[in-house]
């Protein structure tokens, strides 16, 4: 398994519980990280294109008839969920090792 780029993992997390459009993904990432991670449009849509090409997310037309017809919604695929789970397990193991060597404070 290859390592997933950080923006791609954030996007998969944002669409893991429900469909979201691009701006909602940017808002979710910023809110979830306390504003420490902000995906700009270039990073967001470049990452979305790669995730679509890799089959990790699917794209849908807007669901609300009153919504902007250009708005696209994205949702995670079964393969995307598998890749996200593998990546979070990899990061969790890395964090355990960093904690063991004193690079991360031990939790109480």
Coordinates of C-alpha atoms in Angstrom, one line a residue:
X1 CA 0.0 0.0 0.0
X2 CA 1.3 3.5 -0.8
X3 CA 1.0 6.3 1.6
X4 CA -2.0 8.5 1.1
X5 CA -1.3 12.2 0.7
X6 CA -2.5 14.2 3.7
X7 CA -5.0 16.3 1.8
X8 CA -6.5 13.1 0.3
X9 CA -6.9 11.5 3.7
X10 CA -8.6 14.7 5.0
X11 CA -11.0 14.5 2.0
X12 CA -11.8 10.9 2.6
X13 CA -12.5 11.7 6.3
X14 CA -14.8 14.5 5.3
X15 CA -16.9 12.3 3.0
X16 CA -16.8 9.2 5.1
X17 CA -20.1 9.9 6.9
X18 CA -22.1 11.7 4.2
X19 CA -21.9 13.2 0.7
X20 CA -20.4 16.7 0.6
X21 CA -19.6 19.2 -2.1
X22 CA -16.2 20.9 -2.5
X23 CA -16.8 23.9 -0.3
X24 CA -18.4 21.8 2.5
X25 CA -15.3 19.5 2.4
X26 CA -13.0 22.6 2.8
X27 CA -15.2 23.8 5.8
X28 CA -15.2 20.3 7.4
X29 CA -11.4 20.0 7.2
X30 CA -10.9 23.5 8.7
X31 CA -13.4 22.8 11.5
X32 CA -12.0 19.3 12.3
X33 CA -8.5 20.7 12.5
X34 CA -9.3 23.8 14.4
X35 CA -8.3 25.9 11.4
X36 CA -4.8 24.4 11.3
X37 CA -5.4 22.7 7.9
X38 CA -7.1 24.7 5.2
X39 CA -7.4 23.1 1.7
X40 CA -7.3 25.7 -1.0
X41 CA -9.2 25.1 -4.2
X42 CA -6.2 23.9 -6.2
X43 CA -5.2 21.4 -3.6
X44 CA -8.8 20.3 -3.0
X45 CA -9.9 19.8 -6.6
X46 CA -6.5 18.3 -7.7
X47 CA -6.8 15.8 -4.8
X48 CA -10.5 15.1 -5.7
X49 CA -9.5 14.4 -9.3
X50 CA -6.9 11.8 -8.1
X51 CA -9.3 10.2 -5.7
X52 CA -11.9 9.9 -8.4
X53 CA -9.3 8.5 -10.9
X54 CA -8.3 5.9 -8.2
X55 CA -11.9 4.9 -7.4
X56 CA -11.7 6.1 -3.8
X57 CA -14.6 8.5 -4.1
X58 CA -17.6 8.8 -6.4
X59 CA -19.1 12.1 -7.8
X60 CA -22.8 12.9 -7.9
X61 CA -24.9 15.8 -9.3
X62 CA -26.4 18.1 -6.7
X63 CA -29.3 16.5 -4.9
X64 CA -31.3 19.7 -4.1
X65 CA -33.3 21.0 -7.1
X66 CA -32.8 24.6 -5.7
X67 CA -29.0 24.1 -5.4
X68 CA -26.5 25.3 -7.9
X69 CA -26.6 22.8 -10.8
X70 CA -22.8 23.0 -11.1
X71 CA -22.3 21.7 -7.6
X72 CA -21.0 18.2 -7.4
X73 CA -21.2 16.0 -4.3
X74 CA -18.6 13.4 -3.4
X75 CA -18.9 10.2 -1.3
X76 CA -16.4 7.6 -0.3
X77 CA -16.4 4.2 -2.0
X78 CA -15.9 0.8 -0.5
X79 CA -12.3 0.9 -1.8
X80 CA -11.8 4.5 -0.4
X81 CA -13.0 3.3 3.0
X82 CA -10.5 0.4 2.9
X83 CA -7.6 2.7 1.9
X84 CA -8.5 5.3 4.6
X85 CA -8.7 2.6 7.3
X86 CA -5.3 1.2 6.2
X87 CA -3.8 4.7 6.2
X88 CA -5.1 5.6 9.6
X89 CA -3.8 2.2 11.0
X90 CA -0.4 3.1 9.5
X91 CA -0.4 6.5 11.1
X92 CA -1.6 5.1 14.4
X93 CA 1.4 2.6 14.4
X94 CA 3.7 5.5 13.6
X95 CA 2.4 7.5 16.4
X96 CA 2.8 4.6 18.9
X97 CA 6.5 4.3 17.8
X98 CA 7.0 8.1 18.2
X99 CA 5.5 8.0 21.6
X100 CA 7.7 5.0 22.6
X101 CA 10.9 6.9 21.7
X102 CA 9.7 10.1 23.5
X103 CA 8.9 12.2 20.5
X104 CA 5.2 12.4 21.6
X105 CA 4.2 13.0 25.2
X106 CA 2.6 9.9 26.8
X107 CA -1.1 10.3 27.5
X108 CA -2.3 9.9 31.0

